């Protein structure tokens, strides 16, 4: 990392947020609350909106001049919360100004654009991080621990449902709108060496919106396991549920449950191995059902964005990429692009390349 970008831990990192729309105010609030950062500026084309976000008593600069923000030596990091189509231009300009960069999901509009950002950050020794916020929730942190520790056993399947009566987007379909959350979680929780190798996508547009409003993704993993994601803008009820099935236990995450968001079930199906069966039994596999206890682990409540901001500071200070770095953002983008090709091809399975 460039010596000019290495921060002394006791000194707050000067940061600017670009974009005061939907997500920018959340970043502003968390950077202001973090002792690791000092918010220097909020940049938006609508300066009046930026001032409203900051409040009447804030001393943080509100500006529409991105060039001036990037030229300010007090700004060492930039958080980008602008529309996806602008991520390449804004984030690339920040990296070329030797600023560490945090980008709201998705990392970029295309894989090719995402690769440009990763290459620029690598060449300059800068931290590039994607704001995959769900990965920093206590629930997803617990899921990752359960998968990586072997608590669930060998991963068999992941099934995720993210549906509600949502806002139909004008420029992207429901897969690009909602599935990045689940794809980033999948990327985050998969154990070392396990990865998706193909994706198939099906969608429907029953209201004539001109893009898929209901979508299903099926990802085959290199171990033979499967991941399935259901996203929907048209459901009259809101569901945020994920099942992670393993050879030993199954974890159920209900993100809308106020009291029991994570439940781990010691229940499942067991099949006798062929070498344990007599020759006349091997045609009929011996299946038994295990019904054990259910554990509901306590989760320590922490705001996900606050944890994400802390991870960004750590990546800047140490030079060690975060678990949701630019390459993680690239892997999600690759699946989204492949899913679009599959959707256009009637659900054909599209191979995935490996982004390291």
Tab-separated table of C-alpha atoms in Angstrom:
chain	number	residue	atom	x	y	z
A	1	UNK	CA	0.000	0.000	0.000
A	2	UNK	CA	1.228	3.483	-0.760
A	3	UNK	CA	2.811	5.061	2.295
A	4	UNK	CA	0.615	8.125	1.885
A	5	UNK	CA	-2.461	5.918	2.343
A	6	UNK	CA	-1.416	4.118	5.519
A	7	UNK	CA	-3.329	5.556	8.461
A	8	UNK	CA	-2.146	5.775	12.061
A	9	UNK	CA	-4.790	3.924	14.104
A	10	UNK	CA	-5.260	6.826	16.503
A	11	UNK	CA	-6.039	9.243	13.681
A	12	UNK	CA	-9.531	9.200	12.165
A	13	UNK	CA	-9.694	8.576	8.425
A	14	UNK	CA	-11.094	11.507	6.473
A	15	UNK	CA	-14.019	10.257	4.393
A	16	UNK	CA	-16.446	11.770	1.904
A	17	UNK	CA	-19.806	10.299	0.942
A	18	UNK	CA	-20.903	10.736	-2.670
A	19	UNK	CA	-24.669	10.520	-3.062
A	20	UNK	CA	-27.317	11.868	-0.680
A	21	UNK	CA	-30.246	9.854	-2.015
A	22	UNK	CA	-31.687	6.630	-0.588
A	23	UNK	CA	-28.555	5.006	0.885
A	24	UNK	CA	-26.213	7.956	1.355
A	25	UNK	CA	-27.880	9.236	4.562
A	26	UNK	CA	-27.357	5.818	6.202
A	27	UNK	CA	-23.655	5.943	5.359
A	28	UNK	CA	-23.426	9.530	6.630
A	29	UNK	CA	-24.965	8.532	9.952
A	30	UNK	CA	-22.633	5.571	10.456
A	31	UNK	CA	-19.466	7.404	9.430
A	32	UNK	CA	-20.387	10.203	11.842
A	33	UNK	CA	-20.857	7.637	14.613
A	34	UNK	CA	-17.573	5.829	13.945
A	35	UNK	CA	-14.461	6.921	15.876
A	36	UNK	CA	-12.380	5.475	13.030
A	37	UNK	CA	-13.609	8.122	10.558
A	38	UNK	CA	-14.108	11.849	10.288
A	39	UNK	CA	-16.773	12.802	7.737
A	40	UNK	CA	-15.335	15.642	5.650
A	41	UNK	CA	-17.938	16.134	2.925
A	42	UNK	CA	-21.236	14.981	1.465
A	43	UNK	CA	-21.272	15.387	-2.304
A	44	UNK	CA	-24.476	15.375	-4.332
A	45	UNK	CA	-25.699	17.068	-7.508
A	46	UNK	CA	-28.513	18.464	-5.351
A	47	UNK	CA	-26.642	20.483	-2.716
A	48	UNK	CA	-29.867	21.411	-0.924
A	49	UNK	CA	-30.634	17.722	-0.458
A	50	UNK	CA	-27.126	17.135	0.899
A	51	UNK	CA	-27.605	19.992	3.395
A	52	UNK	CA	-30.918	18.502	4.553
A	53	UNK	CA	-29.221	15.154	5.163
A	54	UNK	CA	-26.455	16.783	7.199
A	55	UNK	CA	-28.785	18.943	9.248
A	56	UNK	CA	-28.670	22.633	10.044
A	57	UNK	CA	-25.949	22.422	12.700
A	58	UNK	CA	-23.466	20.205	10.889
A	59	UNK	CA	-20.031	21.560	10.032
A	60	UNK	CA	-19.550	18.913	7.327
A	61	UNK	CA	-19.286	20.422	3.859
A	62	UNK	CA	-22.174	19.935	1.436
A	63	UNK	CA	-21.042	20.279	-2.173
A	64	UNK	CA	-21.759	19.267	-5.753
A	65	UNK	CA	-18.091	19.534	-6.793
A	66	UNK	CA	-16.710	15.990	-6.862
A	67	UNK	CA	-13.389	17.136	-8.318
A	68	UNK	CA	-12.810	19.440	-5.349
A	69	UNK	CA	-13.649	16.618	-2.923
A	70	UNK	CA	-11.182	14.277	-4.623
A	71	UNK	CA	-8.486	16.971	-4.614
A	72	UNK	CA	-8.835	17.536	-0.868
A	73	UNK	CA	-5.881	15.919	0.991
A	74	UNK	CA	-8.046	15.647	4.113
A	75	UNK	CA	-10.212	13.095	2.265
A	76	UNK	CA	-8.478	9.708	2.304
A	77	UNK	CA	-11.538	7.576	1.564
A	78	UNK	CA	-14.696	7.878	-0.494
A	79	UNK	CA	-18.013	6.045	-0.105
A	80	UNK	CA	-20.044	5.863	-3.316
A	81	UNK	CA	-23.846	5.765	-2.956
A	82	UNK	CA	-24.897	6.797	-6.461
A	83	UNK	CA	-26.860	4.833	-9.117
A	84	UNK	CA	-25.079	1.679	-10.328
A	85	UNK	CA	-24.576	3.105	-13.810
A	86	UNK	CA	-22.336	5.825	-12.337
A	87	UNK	CA	-20.249	3.588	-10.059
A	88	UNK	CA	-17.425	3.117	-12.569
A	89	UNK	CA	-16.913	6.831	-13.219
A	90	UNK	CA	-17.164	7.946	-9.586
A	91	UNK	CA	-15.213	5.081	-8.010
A	92	UNK	CA	-12.532	5.084	-10.703
A	93	UNK	CA	-11.995	8.830	-10.288
A	94	UNK	CA	-11.661	8.341	-6.528
A	95	UNK	CA	-9.152	5.509	-6.926
A	96	UNK	CA	-7.141	7.554	-9.428
A	97	UNK	CA	-7.052	10.309	-6.815
A	98	UNK	CA	-5.500	7.745	-4.415
A	99	UNK	CA	-8.586	7.405	-2.231
A	100	UNK	CA	-9.755	4.170	-0.626
A	101	UNK	CA	-13.218	3.331	-1.949
A	102	UNK	CA	-16.390	1.795	-0.561
A	103	UNK	CA	-19.098	1.180	-3.184
A	104	UNK	CA	-22.788	0.535	-2.589
A	105	UNK	CA	-23.939	-2.735	-4.174
A	106	UNK	CA	-23.645	-3.670	-6.964
A	107	UNK	CA	-19.933	-2.941	-7.387
A	108	UNK	CA	-20.537	-1.751	-10.962
A	109	UNK	CA	-23.042	-2.079	-13.776
A	110	UNK	CA	-21.077	-4.852	-15.537
A	111	UNK	CA	-18.357	-7.382	-14.786
A	112	UNK	CA	-16.004	-5.568	-17.182
A	113	UNK	CA	-16.466	-2.326	-15.250
A	114	UNK	CA	-15.973	-4.119	-11.948
A	115	UNK	CA	-12.720	-5.619	-13.178
A	116	UNK	CA	-11.451	-2.133	-14.039
A	117	UNK	CA	-12.095	-0.992	-10.484
A	118	UNK	CA	-10.400	-4.035	-8.943
A	119	UNK	CA	-7.377	-3.651	-11.223
A	120	UNK	CA	-7.052	0.064	-10.407
A	121	UNK	CA	-7.252	-0.556	-6.653
A	122	UNK	CA	-4.682	-3.358	-6.879
A	123	UNK	CA	-2.277	-1.245	-8.930
A	124	UNK	CA	-2.443	1.589	-6.399
A	125	UNK	CA	-2.474	-0.515	-3.223
A	126	UNK	CA	-5.849	0.874	-2.153
A	127	UNK	CA	-8.751	-0.714	-0.295
A	128	UNK	CA	-11.778	-1.379	-2.507
A	129	UNK	CA	-14.831	-2.686	-0.692
A	130	UNK	CA	-18.411	-3.455	-1.687
A	131	UNK	CA	-21.190	-2.549	0.746
A	132	UNK	CA	-22.799	-5.995	1.015
A	133	UNK	CA	-24.562	-4.904	4.190
A	134	UNK	CA	-26.354	-8.168	4.996
A	135	UNK	CA	-22.990	-9.904	5.401
A	136	UNK	CA	-22.381	-7.782	8.495
A	137	UNK	CA	-25.619	-8.653	10.287
A	138	UNK	CA	-25.346	-10.805	13.422
A	139	UNK	CA	-27.533	-13.464	11.760
A	140	UNK	CA	-25.366	-13.882	8.658
A	141	UNK	CA	-22.213	-13.813	10.786
A	142	UNK	CA	-23.694	-16.730	12.776
A	143	UNK	CA	-24.600	-18.592	9.566
A	144	UNK	CA	-21.026	-18.241	8.312
A	145	UNK	CA	-19.704	-19.587	11.619
A	146	UNK	CA	-22.080	-22.567	11.462
A	147	UNK	CA	-21.066	-23.444	7.892
A	148	UNK	CA	-17.314	-22.887	8.290
A	149	UNK	CA	-16.997	-24.674	11.638
A	150	UNK	CA	-18.648	-27.850	10.379
A	151	UNK	CA	-21.553	-27.424	12.827
A	152	UNK	CA	-24.002	-28.147	9.999
A	153	UNK	CA	-21.821	-30.810	8.401
A	154	UNK	CA	-21.286	-30.948	4.649
A	155	UNK	CA	-23.398	-28.334	2.854
A	156	UNK	CA	-26.277	-29.931	0.925
A	157	UNK	CA	-28.423	-26.965	-0.095
A	158	UNK	CA	-29.247	-23.304	0.465
A	159	UNK	CA	-32.763	-22.063	-0.205
A	160	UNK	CA	-33.613	-18.367	0.061
A	161	UNK	CA	-36.900	-16.474	-0.350
A	162	UNK	CA	-36.933	-12.664	-0.585
A	163	UNK	CA	-40.416	-11.520	-1.585
A	164	UNK	CA	-42.720	-8.599	-0.901
A	165	UNK	CA	-44.993	-6.099	-2.603
A	166	UNK	CA	-42.017	-3.996	-3.677
A	167	UNK	CA	-41.208	-1.064	-5.871
A	168	UNK	CA	-41.013	-2.102	-9.528
A	169	UNK	CA	-37.759	-0.604	-10.766
A	170	UNK	CA	-37.619	1.250	-14.074
A	171	UNK	CA	-34.123	0.222	-15.174
A	172	UNK	CA	-33.474	-3.265	-13.749
A	173	UNK	CA	-35.421	-6.485	-13.233
A	174	UNK	CA	-36.227	-8.115	-9.909
A	175	UNK	CA	-33.152	-10.357	-10.084
A	176	UNK	CA	-30.740	-7.420	-10.326
A	177	UNK	CA	-32.737	-5.533	-7.681
A	178	UNK	CA	-33.120	-8.152	-4.933
A	179	UNK	CA	-30.899	-11.156	-5.677
A	180	UNK	CA	-27.587	-9.323	-4.989
A	181	UNK	CA	-28.441	-9.519	-1.286
A	182	UNK	CA	-28.771	-13.300	-1.370
A	183	UNK	CA	-25.849	-13.812	-3.753
A	184	UNK	CA	-23.557	-11.765	-1.522
A	185	UNK	CA	-24.694	-13.802	1.494
A	186	UNK	CA	-24.057	-17.047	-0.408
A	187	UNK	CA	-20.574	-15.861	-1.384
A	188	UNK	CA	-19.900	-14.853	2.226
A	189	UNK	CA	-20.994	-18.071	3.923
A	190	UNK	CA	-19.654	-20.710	1.507
A	191	UNK	CA	-16.654	-22.577	2.943
A	192	UNK	CA	-13.225	-22.464	1.334
A	193	UNK	CA	-13.120	-24.334	-1.969
A	194	UNK	CA	-16.904	-24.408	-2.459
A	195	UNK	CA	-18.224	-22.224	-5.270
A	196	UNK	CA	-21.069	-21.969	-7.801
A	197	UNK	CA	-20.245	-23.411	-11.218
A	198	UNK	CA	-23.481	-22.778	-13.153
A	199	UNK	CA	-26.574	-20.611	-12.813
A	200	UNK	CA	-30.036	-21.010	-14.330
A	201	UNK	CA	-32.626	-18.245	-14.191
A	202	UNK	CA	-36.359	-18.157	-14.852
A	203	UNK	CA	-38.561	-15.109	-14.640
A	204	UNK	CA	-42.027	-13.786	-15.372
A	205	UNK	CA	-43.562	-10.387	-16.075
A	206	UNK	CA	-47.281	-10.921	-15.424
A	207	UNK	CA	-48.053	-7.189	-15.103
A	208	UNK	CA	-46.407	-6.116	-18.360
A	209	UNK	CA	-43.685	-4.031	-16.725
A	210	UNK	CA	-41.227	-4.850	-19.492
A	211	UNK	CA	-38.874	-6.771	-17.176
A	212	UNK	CA	-39.084	-9.791	-14.900
A	213	UNK	CA	-41.018	-9.065	-11.686
A	214	UNK	CA	-40.752	-12.621	-10.370
A	215	UNK	CA	-37.470	-14.515	-10.568
A	216	UNK	CA	-35.899	-17.839	-9.631
A	217	UNK	CA	-32.178	-18.586	-9.636
A	218	UNK	CA	-30.690	-22.060	-9.335
A	219	UNK	CA	-26.961	-22.361	-8.741
A	220	UNK	CA	-25.096	-25.657	-8.931
A	221	UNK	CA	-22.064	-25.811	-6.641
A	222	UNK	CA	-18.838	-27.661	-7.421
A	223	UNK	CA	-19.530	-30.101	-4.581
A	224	UNK	CA	-22.881	-31.230	-5.998
A	225	UNK	CA	-24.817	-29.030	-3.565
A	226	UNK	CA	-27.453	-26.611	-4.841
A	227	UNK	CA	-28.530	-23.059	-4.015
A	228	UNK	CA	-31.938	-21.659	-4.933
A	229	UNK	CA	-33.073	-18.042	-4.702
A	230	UNK	CA	-36.643	-16.770	-5.142
A	231	UNK	CA	-37.211	-13.023	-5.564
A	232	UNK	CA	-40.539	-11.335	-6.181
A	233	UNK	CA	-41.898	-7.791	-6.332
A	234	UNK	CA	-45.539	-8.911	-6.475
A	235	UNK	CA	-46.094	-10.897	-3.280
A	236	UNK	CA	-48.830	-9.538	-0.968
A	237	UNK	CA	-46.797	-10.715	2.025
A	238	UNK	CA	-43.182	-10.061	2.969
A	239	UNK	CA	-40.933	-13.107	3.455
A	240	UNK	CA	-37.209	-13.082	4.257
A	241	UNK	CA	-36.304	-16.705	4.946
A	242	UNK	CA	-33.181	-18.765	4.239
A	243	UNK	CA	-32.611	-22.474	4.847
A	244	UNK	CA	-29.073	-23.859	4.958
A	245	UNK	CA	-29.174	-27.643	4.942
A	246	UNK	CA	-26.191	-29.737	5.947
A	247	UNK	CA	-25.412	-33.396	6.500
A	248	UNK	CA	-25.617	-32.945	10.285
A	249	UNK	CA	-28.023	-30.068	10.906
A	250	UNK	CA	-30.220	-27.529	9.146
A	251	UNK	CA	-30.221	-23.809	9.916
A	252	UNK	CA	-33.309	-21.662	9.357
A	253	UNK	CA	-32.989	-17.884	9.254
A	254	UNK	CA	-36.191	-15.841	9.456
A	255	UNK	CA	-35.056	-12.235	9.184
A	256	UNK	CA	-38.515	-10.930	10.082
A	257	UNK	CA	-38.855	-12.859	13.330
A	258	UNK	CA	-38.514	-10.499	16.316
A	259	UNK	CA	-37.606	-13.256	18.776
A	260	UNK	CA	-36.077	-16.231	16.933
A	261	UNK	CA	-34.278	-15.236	13.771
A	262	UNK	CA	-31.900	-18.221	13.771
A	263	UNK	CA	-32.912	-21.808	14.538
A	264	UNK	CA	-30.635	-24.835	14.143
A	265	UNK	CA	-32.403	-28.183	13.815
A	266	UNK	CA	-30.810	-31.523	14.579
A	267	UNK	CA	-33.316	-33.162	12.279
A	268	UNK	CA	-32.826	-34.714	8.894
A	269	UNK	CA	-32.551	-37.747	6.678
A	270	UNK	CA	-29.883	-40.418	7.020
A	271	UNK	CA	-29.097	-43.011	4.354
A	272	UNK	CA	-27.126	-46.164	5.065
A	273	UNK	CA	-23.919	-46.366	3.037
A	274	UNK	CA	-23.901	-49.094	0.306
A	275	UNK	CA	-21.117	-51.037	2.046
A	276	UNK	CA	-23.322	-51.286	5.132
A	277	UNK	CA	-26.114	-52.968	3.172
A	278	UNK	CA	-26.571	-56.562	2.202
A	279	UNK	CA	-26.474	-57.221	-1.565
A	280	UNK	CA	-30.248	-57.750	-1.728
A	281	UNK	CA	-30.806	-54.417	0.044
A	282	UNK	CA	-28.690	-52.171	-2.133
A	283	UNK	CA	-31.428	-51.622	-4.676
A	284	UNK	CA	-33.556	-50.110	-1.903
A	285	UNK	CA	-31.473	-47.569	-0.025
A	286	UNK	CA	-32.165	-47.644	3.706
A	287	UNK	CA	-33.496	-44.229	4.710
A	288	UNK	CA	-34.019	-43.208	8.316
A	289	UNK	CA	-35.215	-39.949	9.806
A	290	UNK	CA	-33.442	-38.185	12.648
A	291	UNK	CA	-35.510	-35.986	14.960
A	292	UNK	CA	-33.353	-34.230	17.529
A	293	UNK	CA	-33.350	-30.933	19.323
A	294	UNK	CA	-33.750	-27.400	18.010
A	295	UNK	CA	-31.309	-24.720	19.160
A	296	UNK	CA	-32.098	-21.003	18.928
A	297	UNK	CA	-28.758	-19.234	19.479
A	298	UNK	CA	-28.790	-15.764	20.989
A	299	UNK	CA	-27.634	-13.020	18.655
A	300	UNK	CA	-25.859	-9.918	19.927
A	301	UNK	CA	-27.594	-6.990	18.279
A	302	UNK	CA	-25.250	-4.748	16.304
A	303	UNK	CA	-26.072	-2.438	13.416
A	304	UNK	CA	-24.825	-4.058	10.221
A	305	UNK	CA	-23.732	-0.777	8.649
A	306	UNK	CA	-21.693	0.065	11.722
A	307	UNK	CA	-19.905	-3.283	11.434
A	308	UNK	CA	-19.354	-2.706	7.716
A	309	UNK	CA	-17.834	0.742	8.384
A	310	UNK	CA	-15.507	-0.840	10.962
A	311	UNK	CA	-14.449	-3.478	8.404
A	312	UNK	CA	-13.697	-0.709	5.893
A	313	UNK	CA	-11.488	1.039	8.454
A	314	UNK	CA	-9.693	-2.234	9.186
A	315	UNK	CA	-9.020	-2.843	5.486
A	316	UNK	CA	-7.533	0.661	5.181
A	317	UNK	CA	-5.395	0.365	8.300
A	318	UNK	CA	-4.082	-3.160	7.717
A	319	UNK	CA	-4.078	-3.516	3.941
A	320	UNK	CA	-5.895	-6.860	4.377
A	321	UNK	CA	-8.948	-7.044	2.053
A	322	UNK	CA	-12.334	-7.267	3.711
A	323	UNK	CA	-14.512	-10.330	3.196
A	324	UNK	CA	-16.714	-8.185	0.921
A	325	UNK	CA	-13.889	-6.657	-1.102
A	326	UNK	CA	-13.922	-5.805	-4.790
A	327	UNK	CA	-13.417	-9.434	-5.796
A	328	UNK	CA	-16.458	-10.490	-3.784
A	329	UNK	CA	-18.413	-7.796	-5.624
A	330	UNK	CA	-17.104	-9.176	-8.919
A	331	UNK	CA	-18.282	-12.698	-8.093
A	332	UNK	CA	-21.788	-11.393	-7.447
A	333	UNK	CA	-21.731	-9.385	-10.686
A	334	UNK	CA	-20.638	-12.426	-12.664
A	335	UNK	CA	-23.603	-14.430	-11.391
A	336	UNK	CA	-26.004	-11.574	-12.181
A	337	UNK	CA	-24.708	-11.237	-15.747
A	338	UNK	CA	-24.843	-15.004	-16.263
A	339	UNK	CA	-28.383	-15.057	-14.853
A	340	UNK	CA	-29.432	-12.429	-17.390
A	341	UNK	CA	-28.022	-14.584	-20.194
A	342	UNK	CA	-29.839	-17.607	-18.802
A	343	UNK	CA	-33.104	-15.671	-18.517
A	344	UNK	CA	-32.798	-14.544	-22.139
A	345	UNK	CA	-32.067	-18.138	-23.152
A	346	UNK	CA	-35.114	-19.627	-21.503
A	347	UNK	CA	-33.420	-20.858	-18.358
A	348	UNK	CA	-30.389	-22.578	-19.875
A	349	UNK	CA	-27.578	-23.304	-17.397
A	350	UNK	CA	-24.760	-20.773	-17.881
A	351	UNK	CA	-21.235	-21.688	-16.679
A	352	UNK	CA	-19.537	-19.365	-14.210
A	353	UNK	CA	-15.894	-18.394	-14.264
A	354	UNK	CA	-13.958	-18.123	-11.034
A	355	UNK	CA	-13.057	-14.625	-9.832
A	356	UNK	CA	-10.101	-14.793	-7.455
